[in-house]
Amino acid sequence: MQRSLRYLEKEIVSAKIRPHEYSENPDAPLPSEMIELESQFEKLEAEIREINSNQERLNRNFLELTELKHIFRQTSQFFSEAEQALVTGSDYRRREDEIGLLDAGHSSSSNKLSFVAGVINLERVPVFERLLWRACRGNVFLRYQEVDVELKDPTTGDPVYKAVFVIFFQGGQLQSRVKKICEGFRATIYPCPETVAERREMAMGVTTRIEDLGTVLSQTMDHRYRVLQAVAKNVQGWSTKVQKMKAIYHTLNLFNVDVAQQCLVGECWCPLADMDAIQYSLRVGHDRSGSSVMPILNVVQTKMNPPTYNKVNKFTAGFQNIIDAYGVGTYREVNPTPFSIITFPFLFAVMFGDLGHGLIMFLFALFLVLFEKKLAKFKEGGEIFGTFFHGRYIILLMGAFSMYTGFIYNDCFSKSFNIFGSSWHIGDAEKLKTGNGHDEMQLNITTDFTANNPYPFGVDPIWQVASNKLTFTNSYKMKMSVVLGVTQMMFGVVLSAFNYVFFGKRLQIFAVFIPEVIFLGSIFGYLVFMIFFKWILIDSSYLATIPGTGNPPEVPPDKGPGAPLLLIMLINMFLSFGNVPVVERFYSGQAEVQSFLVVMALLAVPWMLFTVPVVHMIKAKLRSRHGYVEFDKMEKQEQFIGDKAEEPPAEEHNMGDMFVHQSIHTIEFSLGCISNTASYLRLWALSLAHAELSEVLWNMMMRIGIKEAGGIGVIMVFGTFAVWAVLTIAILLIMEGLSAFLHALRLHWVEFNNKFYVGEGYKFRPFSFKALAEGDDQ
C-alpha cells in the first residue's frame, strides 16, 4: 500500500498538482477499511499505469510521425538537387511527377543510385559522418539538416535534438553496410518514396495523422490530470492512514503469542500517571473493533531500569533537547531543564549584553513564534532555518535577557542612555554634556563622586566618555563572572543532595555532599562574600584610612588611593597562612577567619576521599563476620563461605575499585572547582569583547558619516549605516551570538551538570501517532 501511494505521489508531483492539505488527523483504519483501501490503491495504480503506458505509446507514435514529417520537408531540397544533376536533354522535358528520383536517364539497373533517409541524434552526427566515410571508403554521399523544432523523449519527456540525414550510395553491399552503421548509432530509418508525387501524398497523410494523434494525446493528458487531481485530494489522508497502520503492525510484531495461541501478549513501559487514559483507550479500541475479547492491562514488577520520560511542550522542548544532547537523565534523577530555562539564556545574555542587539534577536524570535503555524509548513528553508525555528523560544528568551543585561550595562549599540542623570561631576559641564575632550576625563571616586546615591539602575552613563572605562568594566564584569559561576556551581552541588535523598543514599550526603559544600564554600564562597563586602563597604571614606590604624594607606601618588586586591588575598590565604599584612586587611580578625576556612577546605579533601570506601569496607567485614554472603558470590567462591578470617578476592577487588572511583571523584571535584571557576571568566571575556567590537564598528562606520556636515554628510550617513547594519547582523548578531550560545552551552554541560547530573538513562519513546506525523520514525 505504501509503495502504491509513493507511486501515486510521484505522479502527482510530475503533473505539478499540489496535494490537498488535511486540517484533520484521520484515525487509523479498521481491518475491513484497510482491505478496501488496498483494493482502491491497486485500482488507481493500475489505471495510472495504463494511462501512462498509452500516453507513452502515443508520444512515441507522435515522435515518429513528426520525424517523418521533417524528413519529407528537409530532404525535398536534397532530392531536387539530385534530380537536377541527373536530368539532361529530353529527360528534362518529361513531367516531374513521372520522373524517378535517381533513375532518370539511366536504364541500366547496375548504375542506379540508392539512398537511405532517417533521423539521428544531433550530437552523434560528426562521428556518424566520419565512420561512414571510412567504412565505405568515400563511396557514399551524406547530407544532413538539423531539425528546427524541439522534440521530446516519449519516455522521460526530456527535450532531444535530432538531425535529418540522407545517404546516397550505389550497390547492395554498401546498402547493407550503411544500414548496419545506422543501427549502431541508433538512427531511425524511415521509408521515403522516390517520386515527388508519392512524397507529397505521403506527407499529407502524415500531417493528417499528426493532427488526429495530437487530439488524442490532449484528451489522454486531460484524463490523466483529472484522475491525478482526484487522487491529490485524498492522498495525504491515505498516507497518514497507511503510516498509522504500518506503525500498528510493526508494534504488533513485537508481541508474543500465548501458549493457547488465542491472544497476543506484550510488555511495555508507560507513565504511571497515564494508566487511566491507557485503560480508556483500550476500551475504546475494543468497542470499535467489535472484538469479543476484552484487553487486559496488568502491572508487571521488573528489575529493569525504566526509561526516562520528561513531559515537554513547544516552549520547553528546545531546552530539554539541549540537556538530552549532553545525556539522557537517569530514571527519576533531578532534571536540569527547568533551571536551564532561566540560567541558559541569562548566561548567554551576560556575554551578549546589548539592548539593541537583544531587541533585534527578540523581534526575530517573536516573528517565528507569532507565525509558527505557517512557518512549520515552510519546507524550503532548509536545515539552517529549521534549526532556528525549532529553537525559536530559546532565541526569544536569549533576546529578552540580552535586553535586560543591556539595560544593566547601559549599552545599546555601544551607546549609553542618561535616564536618571549621572552621579559624577567632573571638569567642564559643557564638555561633559557634549562628550568633547573625553580623553582627559578620568573618573576618580575620591574627587569626582559627590552624589549621595549611585545611578539607580545599571552602569552610570558617564563611564561611556571616561578614559578609564575599560578598567572599570574589566573589574566589574570579572567579579560578576566569579559571583555567577560560584553561585551556579553551589546550586548544582545542592541539587545533588536531592538525588541522594530520593535514592536513599544517606552515606553520600555525609561523605560527599557535606565536604563538597565545605570545600567550595570555604574557598570560592568566601571569595564571593569578599566581592560583595568590597562592593558594599569599600567607599571613598574607607580609602582615606587603613582598617585598624586610622592612617592613610601608603599608595603611590600616580595610582591614587585603592583597596586591597581580592586576587592577592585569595593567593595569600594559602601562601601566607595565618598572616594578613595591615595594608591588605579588609576587616579585623581576617587572618583567623581565613586560616579556619583553609583548614576546613583541606580537611574536606580526605573526608571525600576515604569516608565512602572505609564505610563500605567496614560493612563488608561485618557481613562476612556474621556469615552474610551474596548468593552469586557463594556459587562462584564456595571455598570462602566458612572462612571468616579472610575476605574473598572479589570483595578486595571491589574495595580497590571503590577507592579508585572515589579518588577520581575527589580529584575531579577539587581541581574542577578551580578550573570551573576560571572557566566562568569567559562571561567576562566575551562580554568585554562584544562591547568593544560593537564600539569599534560604531567608530569606524557610523561615526564617520555623522561627523560630516552638509549634503555629503547625509549621503555618507546612508552609506555607512548600510555597511554598519550588515556588519552588525553578520558579525555581532550571528557570529558573536553563535559563540556566546556555544559558551553558555559548555558552562551548563561541563560546569553545572557534572555537579549532580549523571545522564546515563535512555529516552522513553512512546507509541504516538502525533510523533509519527511529525516524522519521528523511532
CSV table of C-alpha atoms in Angstrom, one decimal, residues 504-756:
chain,number,residue,atom,x,y,z
A,504,GLY,CA,18.2,6.7,49.7
A,505,LYS,CA,22.0,7.3,49.6
A,506,ARG,CA,22.4,8.7,53.1
A,507,LEU,CA,26.1,7.9,53.2
A,508,GLN,CA,26.7,10.1,50.1
A,509,ILE,CA,25.1,13.0,51.9
A,510,PHE,CA,27.5,12.8,54.8
A,511,ALA,CA,30.6,11.6,52.8
A,512,VAL,CA,30.2,13.6,49.5
A,513,PHE,CA,27.7,16.4,49.7
A,514,ILE,CA,28.8,18.0,53.0
A,515,PRO,CA,32.6,18.0,52.2
A,516,GLU,CA,31.8,19.3,48.8
A,517,VAL,CA,29.9,22.2,50.2
A,518,ILE,CA,32.6,22.9,52.8
A,519,PHE,CA,35.4,22.8,50.2
A,520,LEU,CA,33.6,25.0,47.6
A,521,GLY,CA,32.2,27.4,50.3
A,522,SER,CA,35.5,27.8,52.2
A,523,ILE,CA,37.5,29.0,49.2
A,524,PHE,CA,35.3,30.3,46.5
A,525,GLY,CA,32.2,31.0,48.6
A,526,TYR,CA,34.4,33.2,50.8
A,527,LEU,CA,35.7,34.9,47.6
A,528,VAL,CA,32.2,35.8,46.6
A,529,PHE,CA,31.5,37.1,50.1
A,530,MET,CA,34.5,39.3,49.9
A,531,ILE,CA,33.5,40.6,46.5
A,532,PHE,CA,30.2,41.8,47.9
A,533,PHE,CA,31.9,43.0,51.0
A,534,LYS,CA,34.3,45.2,48.9
A,535,TRP,CA,31.4,46.5,46.8
A,536,ILE,CA,29.2,47.4,49.7
A,537,LEU,CA,31.6,48.6,52.4
A,538,ILE,CA,34.6,50.0,50.5
A,539,ASP,CA,33.9,53.6,49.5
A,540,SER,CA,35.8,56.9,49.3
A,541,SER,CA,35.9,57.3,53.1
A,542,TYR,CA,37.5,53.9,53.5
A,543,LEU,CA,40.2,54.7,51.0
A,544,ALA,CA,41.4,57.5,53.2
A,545,THR,CA,42.4,55.2,56.1
A,546,ILE,CA,43.6,51.7,56.7
A,547,PRO,CA,41.4,49.5,58.9
A,548,GLY,CA,42.5,49.4,62.5
A,549,THR,CA,45.1,52.3,62.2
A,550,GLY,CA,43.2,55.4,61.1
A,551,ASN,CA,46.2,56.3,58.9
A,552,PRO,CA,46.1,56.9,55.2
A,553,PRO,CA,47.4,54.0,53.0
A,554,GLU,CA,50.9,54.2,51.5
A,555,VAL,CA,49.9,54.2,47.9
A,556,PRO,CA,52.0,55.9,45.1
A,557,PRO,CA,50.6,59.3,44.1
A,558,ASP,CA,50.1,58.4,40.5
A,559,LYS,CA,47.9,55.4,41.3
A,560,GLY,CA,45.6,57.2,43.7
A,561,PRO,CA,44.0,55.6,46.8
A,562,GLY,CA,42.9,51.9,46.4
A,563,ALA,CA,41.6,48.9,48.3
A,564,PRO,CA,43.5,45.6,48.6
A,565,LEU,CA,43.2,43.2,45.7
A,566,LEU,CA,41.0,40.2,46.1
A,567,LEU,CA,43.2,38.0,43.9
A,568,ILE,CA,46.2,38.7,46.1
A,569,MET,CA,44.1,38.0,49.2
A,570,LEU,CA,43.0,34.6,47.8
A,571,ILE,CA,46.6,33.6,47.0
A,572,ASN,CA,47.9,34.7,50.3
A,573,MET,CA,45.3,32.6,52.1
A,574,PHE,CA,47.4,29.6,51.2
A,575,LEU,CA,50.9,31.0,50.7
A,576,SER,CA,50.8,33.3,53.8
A,577,PHE,CA,48.8,31.1,56.1
A,578,GLY,CA,47.6,32.9,59.2
A,579,ASN,CA,49.3,36.2,58.2
A,580,VAL,CA,47.5,39.2,56.6
A,581,PRO,CA,49.5,42.4,56.2
A,582,VAL,CA,47.9,45.6,57.5
A,583,VAL,CA,47.7,47.2,54.1
A,584,GLU,CA,45.8,44.1,52.7
A,585,ARG,CA,43.4,43.8,55.6
A,586,PHE,CA,39.7,44.3,55.0
A,587,TYR,CA,38.4,43.8,58.5
A,588,SER,CA,39.6,42.9,62.0
A,589,GLY,CA,40.2,39.2,62.6
A,590,GLN,CA,40.6,38.4,58.9
A,591,ALA,CA,43.7,36.2,59.4
A,592,GLU,CA,41.9,34.0,61.9
A,593,VAL,CA,38.8,33.6,59.6
A,594,GLN,CA,40.9,32.8,56.5
A,595,SER,CA,43.0,30.3,58.5
A,596,PHE,CA,39.9,28.5,59.7
A,597,LEU,CA,38.5,28.3,56.1
A,598,VAL,CA,41.7,26.9,54.7
A,599,VAL,CA,41.8,24.2,57.3
A,600,MET,CA,38.2,23.3,56.7
A,601,ALA,CA,38.9,23.1,52.9
A,602,LEU,CA,41.9,20.9,53.4
A,603,LEU,CA,40.0,18.6,55.8
A,604,ALA,CA,37.2,18.2,53.3
A,605,VAL,CA,39.6,16.5,50.8
A,606,PRO,CA,40.4,13.4,52.9
A,607,TRP,CA,36.8,13.4,54.1
A,608,MET,CA,35.6,12.9,50.5
A,609,LEU,CA,38.4,10.5,49.6
A,610,PHE,CA,38.3,8.0,52.5
A,611,THR,CA,34.8,8.0,54.0
A,612,VAL,CA,32.9,6.1,51.4
A,613,PRO,CA,35.5,3.3,50.9
A,614,VAL,CA,36.1,2.9,54.6
A,615,VAL,CA,32.4,2.6,55.5
A,616,HIS,CA,31.8,0.1,52.7
A,617,MET,CA,34.9,-1.9,53.9
A,618,ILE,CA,33.6,-2.0,57.5
A,619,LYS,CA,30.1,-3.1,56.3
A,620,ALA,CA,31.7,-5.8,54.2
A,621,LYS,CA,33.7,-7.2,57.1
A,622,LEU,CA,30.7,-7.1,59.3
A,623,ARG,CA,28.6,-9.1,56.8
A,624,SER,CA,31.4,-11.6,56.3
A,625,ARG,CA,31.9,-12.0,60.1
A,626,HIS,CA,28.2,-12.8,60.5
A,627,GLY,CA,28.1,-15.2,57.6
A,628,TYR,CA,26.2,-13.0,55.1
A,629,VAL,CA,27.5,-13.6,51.6
A,630,GLU,CA,25.7,-12.7,48.3
A,631,PHE,CA,24.2,-15.7,46.5
A,632,ASP,CA,26.1,-15.2,43.2
A,633,LYS,CA,29.4,-15.0,45.1
A,634,MET,CA,28.5,-18.1,47.1
A,635,GLU,CA,28.2,-20.1,43.9
A,636,LYS,CA,31.5,-18.8,42.5
A,637,GLN,CA,33.6,-18.8,45.7
A,638,GLU,CA,32.3,-21.7,47.9
A,639,GLN,CA,35.7,-22.0,49.5
A,640,PHE,CA,35.3,-18.7,51.2
A,641,ILE,CA,31.9,-19.4,52.8
A,642,GLY,CA,33.1,-20.9,56.0
A,643,ASP,CA,36.3,-18.9,56.3
A,644,LYS,CA,35.6,-15.8,58.4
A,645,ALA,CA,39.2,-14.8,58.7
A,646,GLU,CA,39.8,-14.0,55.0
A,647,GLU,CA,38.0,-11.8,52.6
A,648,PRO,CA,37.1,-13.1,49.1
A,649,PRO,CA,39.4,-11.8,46.3
A,650,ALA,CA,36.3,-10.3,44.6
A,651,GLU,CA,35.5,-8.3,47.6
A,652,GLU,CA,39.0,-7.0,47.8
A,653,HIS,CA,38.8,-6.1,44.1
A,654,ASN,CA,35.6,-4.2,44.7
A,655,MET,CA,37.2,-2.3,47.5
A,656,GLY,CA,40.1,-1.4,45.3
A,657,ASP,CA,37.7,-0.2,42.6
A,658,MET,CA,35.8,1.9,45.1
A,659,PHE,CA,39.0,3.6,46.3
A,660,VAL,CA,40.0,4.3,42.7
A,661,HIS,CA,36.5,5.7,41.9
A,662,GLN,CA,36.4,7.9,45.0
A,663,SER,CA,39.9,9.1,44.3
A,664,ILE,CA,38.9,10.2,40.8
A,665,HIS,CA,35.8,11.9,42.1
A,666,THR,CA,37.7,13.7,44.8
A,667,ILE,CA,40.5,14.9,42.5
A,668,GLU,CA,38.0,15.9,39.8
A,669,PHE,CA,35.9,17.9,42.2
A,670,SER,CA,38.8,19.6,44.0
A,671,LEU,CA,40.6,20.6,40.8
A,672,GLY,CA,37.3,21.1,39.0
A,673,CYS,CA,36.3,23.8,41.4
A,674,ILE,CA,39.4,25.8,40.5
A,675,SER,CA,39.2,25.2,36.7
A,676,ASN,CA,35.4,25.6,36.6
A,677,THR,CA,35.6,29.0,38.4
A,678,ALA,CA,38.3,30.1,36.0
A,679,SER,CA,36.0,28.8,33.1
A,680,TYR,CA,33.3,31.1,34.2
A,681,LEU,CA,35.6,34.0,33.4
A,682,ARG,CA,34.5,33.5,29.8
A,683,LEU,CA,31.5,35.5,30.8
A,684,TRP,CA,33.7,38.5,31.4
A,685,ALA,CA,35.9,37.9,28.3
A,686,LEU,CA,33.1,37.5,25.8
A,687,SER,CA,31.1,40.4,27.3
A,688,LEU,CA,34.1,42.7,27.1
A,689,ALA,CA,34.9,41.5,23.5
A,690,HIS,CA,31.3,42.0,22.4
A,691,ALA,CA,31.1,45.6,23.8
A,692,GLU,CA,34.5,46.6,22.4
A,693,LEU,CA,33.7,45.1,18.9
A,694,SER,CA,30.4,47.0,18.9
A,695,GLU,CA,32.2,50.2,19.8
A,696,VAL,CA,34.8,49.6,17.1
A,697,LEU,CA,32.1,49.1,14.4
A,698,TRP,CA,30.4,52.3,15.5
A,699,ASN,CA,33.5,54.4,15.5
A,700,MET,CA,34.7,53.1,12.1
A,701,MET,CA,31.4,53.2,10.3
A,702,MET,CA,28.6,55.4,11.8
A,703,ARG,CA,30.8,58.0,13.4
A,704,ILE,CA,32.5,58.8,10.0
A,705,GLY,CA,29.1,59.6,8.4
A,706,ILE,CA,27.8,61.5,11.4
A,707,LYS,CA,30.9,63.8,11.6
A,708,GLU,CA,30.5,65.0,8.1
A,709,ALA,CA,28.3,68.1,7.5
A,710,GLY,CA,26.0,69.2,4.7
A,711,GLY,CA,24.8,67.1,1.8
A,712,ILE,CA,27.8,64.9,1.7
A,713,GLY,CA,27.2,64.0,5.3
A,714,VAL,CA,23.7,62.9,4.6
A,715,ILE,CA,24.8,60.7,1.7
A,716,MET,CA,27.6,59.3,3.9
A,717,VAL,CA,25.2,58.5,6.7
A,718,PHE,CA,23.1,56.3,4.5
A,719,GLY,CA,26.1,54.5,3.1
A,720,THR,CA,27.9,54.0,6.4
A,721,PHE,CA,24.6,52.9,8.0
A,722,ALA,CA,24.1,50.2,5.4
A,723,VAL,CA,27.6,48.8,5.9
A,724,TRP,CA,27.3,49.1,9.7
A,725,ALA,CA,23.9,47.3,9.7
A,726,VAL,CA,25.3,44.4,7.6
A,727,LEU,CA,28.4,44.0,9.7
A,728,THR,CA,26.3,44.3,12.9
A,729,ILE,CA,24.0,41.5,11.8
A,730,ALA,CA,26.7,39.3,10.3
A,731,ILE,CA,29.4,39.6,13.0
A,732,LEU,CA,27.8,40.8,16.2
A,733,LEU,CA,24.4,39.0,16.0
A,734,ILE,CA,25.2,35.8,14.0
A,735,MET,CA,28.8,35.1,14.7
A,736,GLU,CA,29.0,36.5,18.2
A,737,GLY,CA,25.6,35.1,19.1
A,738,LEU,CA,26.7,31.6,18.0
A,739,SER,CA,29.9,32.0,20.0
A,740,ALA,CA,28.0,33.1,23.1
A,741,PHE,CA,25.5,30.3,22.6
A,742,LEU,CA,28.3,27.6,22.5
A,743,HIS,CA,30.0,29.1,25.6
A,744,ALA,CA,26.7,29.1,27.5
A,745,LEU,CA,26.2,25.5,26.4
A,746,ARG,CA,29.6,24.5,27.7
A,747,LEU,CA,29.0,26.2,31.0
A,748,HIS,CA,25.8,24.2,31.6
A,749,TRP,CA,27.2,20.9,30.3
A,750,VAL,CA,30.6,20.9,32.0
A,751,GLU,CA,30.5,23.3,34.9
A,752,PHE,CA,26.9,22.9,36.1
A,753,ASN,CA,25.6,19.4,35.1
A,754,ASN,CA,28.6,17.5,36.3
A,755,LYS,CA,27.9,18.6,39.9
A,756,PHE,CA,24.8,16.5,40.1
